[in-house]
PDB file of C-alpha atoms in Angstrom:
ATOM      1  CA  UNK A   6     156.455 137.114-121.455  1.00 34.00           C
ATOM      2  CA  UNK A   7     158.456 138.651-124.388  1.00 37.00           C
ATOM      3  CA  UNK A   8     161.126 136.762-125.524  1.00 41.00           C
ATOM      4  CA  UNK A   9     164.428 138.224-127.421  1.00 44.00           C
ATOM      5  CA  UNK A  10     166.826 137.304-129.575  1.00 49.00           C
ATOM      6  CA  UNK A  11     170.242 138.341-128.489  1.00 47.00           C
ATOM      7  CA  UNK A  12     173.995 136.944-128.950  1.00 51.00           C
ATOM      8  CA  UNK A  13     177.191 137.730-128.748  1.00 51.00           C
ATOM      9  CA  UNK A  14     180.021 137.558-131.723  1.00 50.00           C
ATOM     10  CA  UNK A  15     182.415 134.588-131.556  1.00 47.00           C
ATOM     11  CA  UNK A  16     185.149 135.648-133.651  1.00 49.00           C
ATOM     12  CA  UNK A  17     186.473 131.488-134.180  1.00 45.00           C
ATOM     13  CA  UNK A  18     182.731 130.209-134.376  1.00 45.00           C
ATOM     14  CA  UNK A  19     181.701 128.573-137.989  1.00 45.00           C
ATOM     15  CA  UNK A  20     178.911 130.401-138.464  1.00 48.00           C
ATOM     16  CA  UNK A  21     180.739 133.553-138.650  1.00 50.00           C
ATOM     17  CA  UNK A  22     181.742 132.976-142.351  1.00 54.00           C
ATOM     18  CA  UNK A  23     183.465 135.980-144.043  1.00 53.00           C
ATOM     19  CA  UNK A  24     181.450 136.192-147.304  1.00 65.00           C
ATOM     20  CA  UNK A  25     180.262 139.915-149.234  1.00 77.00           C
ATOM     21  CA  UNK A  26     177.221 140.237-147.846  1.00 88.00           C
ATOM     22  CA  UNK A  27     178.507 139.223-143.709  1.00 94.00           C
ATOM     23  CA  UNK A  28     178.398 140.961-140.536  1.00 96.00           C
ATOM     24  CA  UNK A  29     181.863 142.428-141.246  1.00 96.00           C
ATOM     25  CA  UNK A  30     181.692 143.638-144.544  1.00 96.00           C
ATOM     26  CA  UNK A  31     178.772 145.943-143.496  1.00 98.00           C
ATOM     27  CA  UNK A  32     180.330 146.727-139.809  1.00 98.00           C
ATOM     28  CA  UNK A  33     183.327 147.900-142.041  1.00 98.00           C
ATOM     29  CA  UNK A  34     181.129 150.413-143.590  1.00 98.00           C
ATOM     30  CA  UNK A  35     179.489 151.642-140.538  1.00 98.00           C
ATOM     31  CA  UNK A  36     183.128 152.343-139.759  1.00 98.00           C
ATOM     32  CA  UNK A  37     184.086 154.804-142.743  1.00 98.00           C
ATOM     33  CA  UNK A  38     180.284 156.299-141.584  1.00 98.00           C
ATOM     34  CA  UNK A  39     182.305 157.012-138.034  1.00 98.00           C
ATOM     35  CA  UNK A  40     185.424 157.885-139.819  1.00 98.00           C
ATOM     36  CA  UNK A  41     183.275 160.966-141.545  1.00 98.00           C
ATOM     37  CA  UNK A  42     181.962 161.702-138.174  1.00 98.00           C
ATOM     38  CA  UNK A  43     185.620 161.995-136.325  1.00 97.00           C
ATOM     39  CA  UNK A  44     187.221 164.164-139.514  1.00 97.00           C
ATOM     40  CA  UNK A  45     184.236 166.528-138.911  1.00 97.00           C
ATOM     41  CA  UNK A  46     184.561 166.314-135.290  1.00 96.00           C
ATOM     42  CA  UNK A  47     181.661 164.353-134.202  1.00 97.00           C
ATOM     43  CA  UNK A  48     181.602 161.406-131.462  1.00 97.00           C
ATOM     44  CA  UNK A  49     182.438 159.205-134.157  1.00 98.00           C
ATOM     45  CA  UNK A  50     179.325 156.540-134.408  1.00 98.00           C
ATOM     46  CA  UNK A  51     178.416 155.149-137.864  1.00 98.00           C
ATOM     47  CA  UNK A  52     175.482 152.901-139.395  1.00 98.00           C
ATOM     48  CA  UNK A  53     174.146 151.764-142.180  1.00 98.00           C
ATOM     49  CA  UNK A  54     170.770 149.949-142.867  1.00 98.00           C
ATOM     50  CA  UNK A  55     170.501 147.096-144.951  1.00 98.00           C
ATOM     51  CA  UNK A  56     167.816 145.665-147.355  1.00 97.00           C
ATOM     52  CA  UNK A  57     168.272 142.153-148.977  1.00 95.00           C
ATOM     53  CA  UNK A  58     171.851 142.498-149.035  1.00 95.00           C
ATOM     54  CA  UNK A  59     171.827 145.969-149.873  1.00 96.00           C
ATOM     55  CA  UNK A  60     172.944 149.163-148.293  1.00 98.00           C
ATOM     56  CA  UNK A  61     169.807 151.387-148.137  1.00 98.00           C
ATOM     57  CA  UNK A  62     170.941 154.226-145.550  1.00 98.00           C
ATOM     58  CA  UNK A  63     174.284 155.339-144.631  1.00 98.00           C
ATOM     59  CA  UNK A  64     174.872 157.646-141.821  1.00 98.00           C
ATOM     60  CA  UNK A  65     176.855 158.968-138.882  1.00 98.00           C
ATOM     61  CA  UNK A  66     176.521 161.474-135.952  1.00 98.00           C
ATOM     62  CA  UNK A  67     175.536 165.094-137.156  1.00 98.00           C
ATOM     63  CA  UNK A  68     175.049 166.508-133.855  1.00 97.00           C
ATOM     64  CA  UNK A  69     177.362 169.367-134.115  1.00 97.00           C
ATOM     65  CA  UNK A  70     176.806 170.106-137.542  1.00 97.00           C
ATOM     66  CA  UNK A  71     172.929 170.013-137.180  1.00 98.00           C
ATOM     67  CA  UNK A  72     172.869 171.483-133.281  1.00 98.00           C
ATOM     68  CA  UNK A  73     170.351 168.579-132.519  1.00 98.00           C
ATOM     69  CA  UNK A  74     171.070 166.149-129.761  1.00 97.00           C
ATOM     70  CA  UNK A  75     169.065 164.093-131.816  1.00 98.00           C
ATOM     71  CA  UNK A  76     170.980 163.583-134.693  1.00 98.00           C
ATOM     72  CA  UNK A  77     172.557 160.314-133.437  1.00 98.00           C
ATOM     73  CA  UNK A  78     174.100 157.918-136.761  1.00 98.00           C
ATOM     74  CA  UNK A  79     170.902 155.823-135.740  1.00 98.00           C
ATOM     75  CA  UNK A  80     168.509 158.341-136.061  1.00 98.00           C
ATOM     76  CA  UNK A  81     169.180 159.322-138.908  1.00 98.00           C
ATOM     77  CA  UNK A  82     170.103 155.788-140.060  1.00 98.00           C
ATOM     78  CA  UNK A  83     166.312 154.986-139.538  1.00 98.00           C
ATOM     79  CA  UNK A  84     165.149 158.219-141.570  1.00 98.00           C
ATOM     80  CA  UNK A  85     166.848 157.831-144.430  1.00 98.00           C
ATOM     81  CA  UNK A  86     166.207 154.171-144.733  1.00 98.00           C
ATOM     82  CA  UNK A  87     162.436 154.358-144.218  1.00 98.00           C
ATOM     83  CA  UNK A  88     161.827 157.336-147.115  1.00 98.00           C
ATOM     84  CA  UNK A  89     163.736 154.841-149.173  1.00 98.00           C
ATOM     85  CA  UNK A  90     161.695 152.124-149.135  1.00 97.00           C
ATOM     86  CA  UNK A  91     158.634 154.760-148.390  1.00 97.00           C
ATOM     87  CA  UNK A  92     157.541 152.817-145.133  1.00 97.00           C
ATOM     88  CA  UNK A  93     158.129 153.574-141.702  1.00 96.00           C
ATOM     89  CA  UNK A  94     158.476 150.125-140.583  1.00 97.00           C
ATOM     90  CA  UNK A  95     161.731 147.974-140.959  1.00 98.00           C
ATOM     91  CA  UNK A  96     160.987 144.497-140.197  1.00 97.00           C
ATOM     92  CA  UNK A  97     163.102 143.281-143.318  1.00 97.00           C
ATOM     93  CA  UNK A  98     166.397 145.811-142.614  1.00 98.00           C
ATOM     94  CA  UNK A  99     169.179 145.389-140.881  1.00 98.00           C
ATOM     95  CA  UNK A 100     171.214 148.302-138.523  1.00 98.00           C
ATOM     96  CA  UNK A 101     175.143 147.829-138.418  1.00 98.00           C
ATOM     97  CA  UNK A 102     176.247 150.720-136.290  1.00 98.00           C
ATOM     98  CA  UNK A 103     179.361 150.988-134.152  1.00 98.00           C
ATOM     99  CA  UNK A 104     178.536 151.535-130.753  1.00 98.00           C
ATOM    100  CA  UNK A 105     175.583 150.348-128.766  1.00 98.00           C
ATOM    101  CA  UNK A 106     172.624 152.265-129.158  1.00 98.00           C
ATOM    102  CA  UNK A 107     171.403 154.721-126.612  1.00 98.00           C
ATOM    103  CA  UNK A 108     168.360 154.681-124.578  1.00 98.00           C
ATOM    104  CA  UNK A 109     166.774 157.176-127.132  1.00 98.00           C
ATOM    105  CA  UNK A 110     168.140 155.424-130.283  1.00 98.00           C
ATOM    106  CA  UNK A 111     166.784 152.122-128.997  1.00 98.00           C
ATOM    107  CA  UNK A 112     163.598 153.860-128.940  1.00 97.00           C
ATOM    108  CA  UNK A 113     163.344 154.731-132.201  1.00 98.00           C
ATOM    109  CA  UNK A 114     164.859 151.438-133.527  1.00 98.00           C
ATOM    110  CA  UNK A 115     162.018 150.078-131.025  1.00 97.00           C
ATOM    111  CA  UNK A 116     159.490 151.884-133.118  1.00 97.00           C
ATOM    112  CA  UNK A 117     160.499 151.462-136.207  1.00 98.00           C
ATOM    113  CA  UNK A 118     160.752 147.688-135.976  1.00 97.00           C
ATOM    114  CA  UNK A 119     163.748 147.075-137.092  1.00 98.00           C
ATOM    115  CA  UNK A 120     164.210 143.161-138.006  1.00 98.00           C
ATOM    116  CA  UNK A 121     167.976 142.907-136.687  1.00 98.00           C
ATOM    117  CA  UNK A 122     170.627 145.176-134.932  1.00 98.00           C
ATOM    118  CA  UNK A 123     174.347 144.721-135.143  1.00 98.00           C
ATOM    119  CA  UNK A 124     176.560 146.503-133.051  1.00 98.00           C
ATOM    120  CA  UNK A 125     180.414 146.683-132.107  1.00 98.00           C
ATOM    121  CA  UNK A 126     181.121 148.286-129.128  1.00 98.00           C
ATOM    122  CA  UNK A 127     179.600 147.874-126.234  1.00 97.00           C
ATOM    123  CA  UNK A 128     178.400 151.421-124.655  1.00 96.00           C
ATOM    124  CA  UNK A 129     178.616 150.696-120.771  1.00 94.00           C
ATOM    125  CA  UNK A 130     177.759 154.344-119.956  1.00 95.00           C
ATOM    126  CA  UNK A 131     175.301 155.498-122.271  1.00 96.00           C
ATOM    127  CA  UNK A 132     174.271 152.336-124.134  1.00 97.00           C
ATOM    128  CA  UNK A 133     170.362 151.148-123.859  1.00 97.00           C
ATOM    129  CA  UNK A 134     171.104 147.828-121.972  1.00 95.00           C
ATOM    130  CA  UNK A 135     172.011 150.492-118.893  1.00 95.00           C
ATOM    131  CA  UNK A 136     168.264 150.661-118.600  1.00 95.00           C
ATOM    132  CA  UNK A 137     166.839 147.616-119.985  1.00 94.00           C
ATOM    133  CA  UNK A 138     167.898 144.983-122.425  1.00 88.00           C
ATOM    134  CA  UNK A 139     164.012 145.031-123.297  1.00 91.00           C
ATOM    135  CA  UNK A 140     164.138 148.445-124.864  1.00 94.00           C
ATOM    136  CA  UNK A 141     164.079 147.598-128.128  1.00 95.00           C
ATOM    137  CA  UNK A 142     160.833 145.233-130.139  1.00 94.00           C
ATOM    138  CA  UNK A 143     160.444 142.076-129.501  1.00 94.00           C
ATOM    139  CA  UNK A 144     160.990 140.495-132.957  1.00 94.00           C
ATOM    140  CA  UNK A 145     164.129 142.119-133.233  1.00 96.00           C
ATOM    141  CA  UNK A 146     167.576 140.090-133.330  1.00 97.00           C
ATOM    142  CA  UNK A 147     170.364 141.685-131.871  1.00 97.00           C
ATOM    143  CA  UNK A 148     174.046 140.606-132.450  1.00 97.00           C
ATOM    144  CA  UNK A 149     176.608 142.542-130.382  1.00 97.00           C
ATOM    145  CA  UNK A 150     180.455 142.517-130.516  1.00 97.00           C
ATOM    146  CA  UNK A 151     181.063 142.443-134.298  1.00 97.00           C
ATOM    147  CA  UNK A 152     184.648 144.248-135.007  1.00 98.00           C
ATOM    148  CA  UNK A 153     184.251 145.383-131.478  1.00 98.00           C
ATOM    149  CA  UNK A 154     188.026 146.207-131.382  1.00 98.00           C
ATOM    150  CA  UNK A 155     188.106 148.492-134.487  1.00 97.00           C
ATOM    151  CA  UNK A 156     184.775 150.577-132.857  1.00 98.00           C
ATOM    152  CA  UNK A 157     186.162 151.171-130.209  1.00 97.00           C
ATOM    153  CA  UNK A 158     189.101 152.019-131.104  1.00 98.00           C
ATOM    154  CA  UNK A 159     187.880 155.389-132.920  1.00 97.00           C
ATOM    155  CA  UNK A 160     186.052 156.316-130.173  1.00 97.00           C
ATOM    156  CA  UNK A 161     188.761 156.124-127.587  1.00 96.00           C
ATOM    157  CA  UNK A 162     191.270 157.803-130.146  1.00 97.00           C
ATOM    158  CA  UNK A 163     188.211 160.471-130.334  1.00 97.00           C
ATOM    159  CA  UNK A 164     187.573 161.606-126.782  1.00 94.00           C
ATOM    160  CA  UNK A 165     191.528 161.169-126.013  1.00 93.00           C
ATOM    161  CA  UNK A 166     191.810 163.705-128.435  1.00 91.00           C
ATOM    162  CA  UNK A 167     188.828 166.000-126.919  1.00 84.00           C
ATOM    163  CA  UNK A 168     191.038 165.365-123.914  1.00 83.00           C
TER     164      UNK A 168
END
């Protein structure tokens, strides 16, 4: 039976210490990587990858720009950080993106092995744990809930705007 690593953020818990290199700090730049996405009109979703403490990939959703469903902030999150570090595995990265992954997101995160994946928003529609929390690898720790308000707060500002 696979096991997986999952919890949620307690925003009063100790172990959520504000320091430079915490959850937060790189959440609030997966959030100017949405920002960039809702000033060019894209569902505004942002990541970055991380790499001992360092920001490797930055990214947000392209799909109008590119005309490819596929160009989710994740996806290309996951390309940018693997021909960085030349490998196409990403057991030692972290994701911090703003929403929660989608079912073909979680895929490639699934294949690419990423080591940990921190979220804000919770994505009750569209988000991968509609289908399975087991989508993604088995090694991989997932945090959820981490400056949920802010994420998605852009997102409803977004689509009321669409609206």
């Amino acid at each position: 039976m696979l096991k997986y690593k999952y919890r949620n953020f307690a925003p009063n818990m100790a172990e959520n210490k504000l320091s430079v290199y915490s959850d937060e700090h790189f959440m609030k730049e997966a959030l100017k990587e949405a920002q960039k996405a809702f000033e060019r009109d894209e569902v505004p979703v942002g990541a970055v990858v991380v790499c001992n403490n360092q920001i490797i990939a930055r990214a947000h959703n392209l799909t109008e720009q590119l005309i490819d469903v596929t160009a989710h902030a994740e996806m290309q999150a996951i390309t940018s950080a693997s021909n960085h570090l030349g490998a196409k595995f990403l057991e030692d990265c972290t994701l911090y993106v703003t929403v929660e992954p989608c079912p073909m997101c979680a895929g490639a995160l699934f294949w690419s092995r990423m080591g940990k994946i921190v979220f804000g928003a919770s994505d009750p529609k569209k988000g991968y744990s509609t289908i399975s929390t087991k989508m993604l690898h088995p090694g991989t720790e997932i945090i959820s809930g981490i400056m949920a308000k802010e994420c998605g707060q852009i997102m409803t500002t977004y689509f009321k705007r669409k609206r």
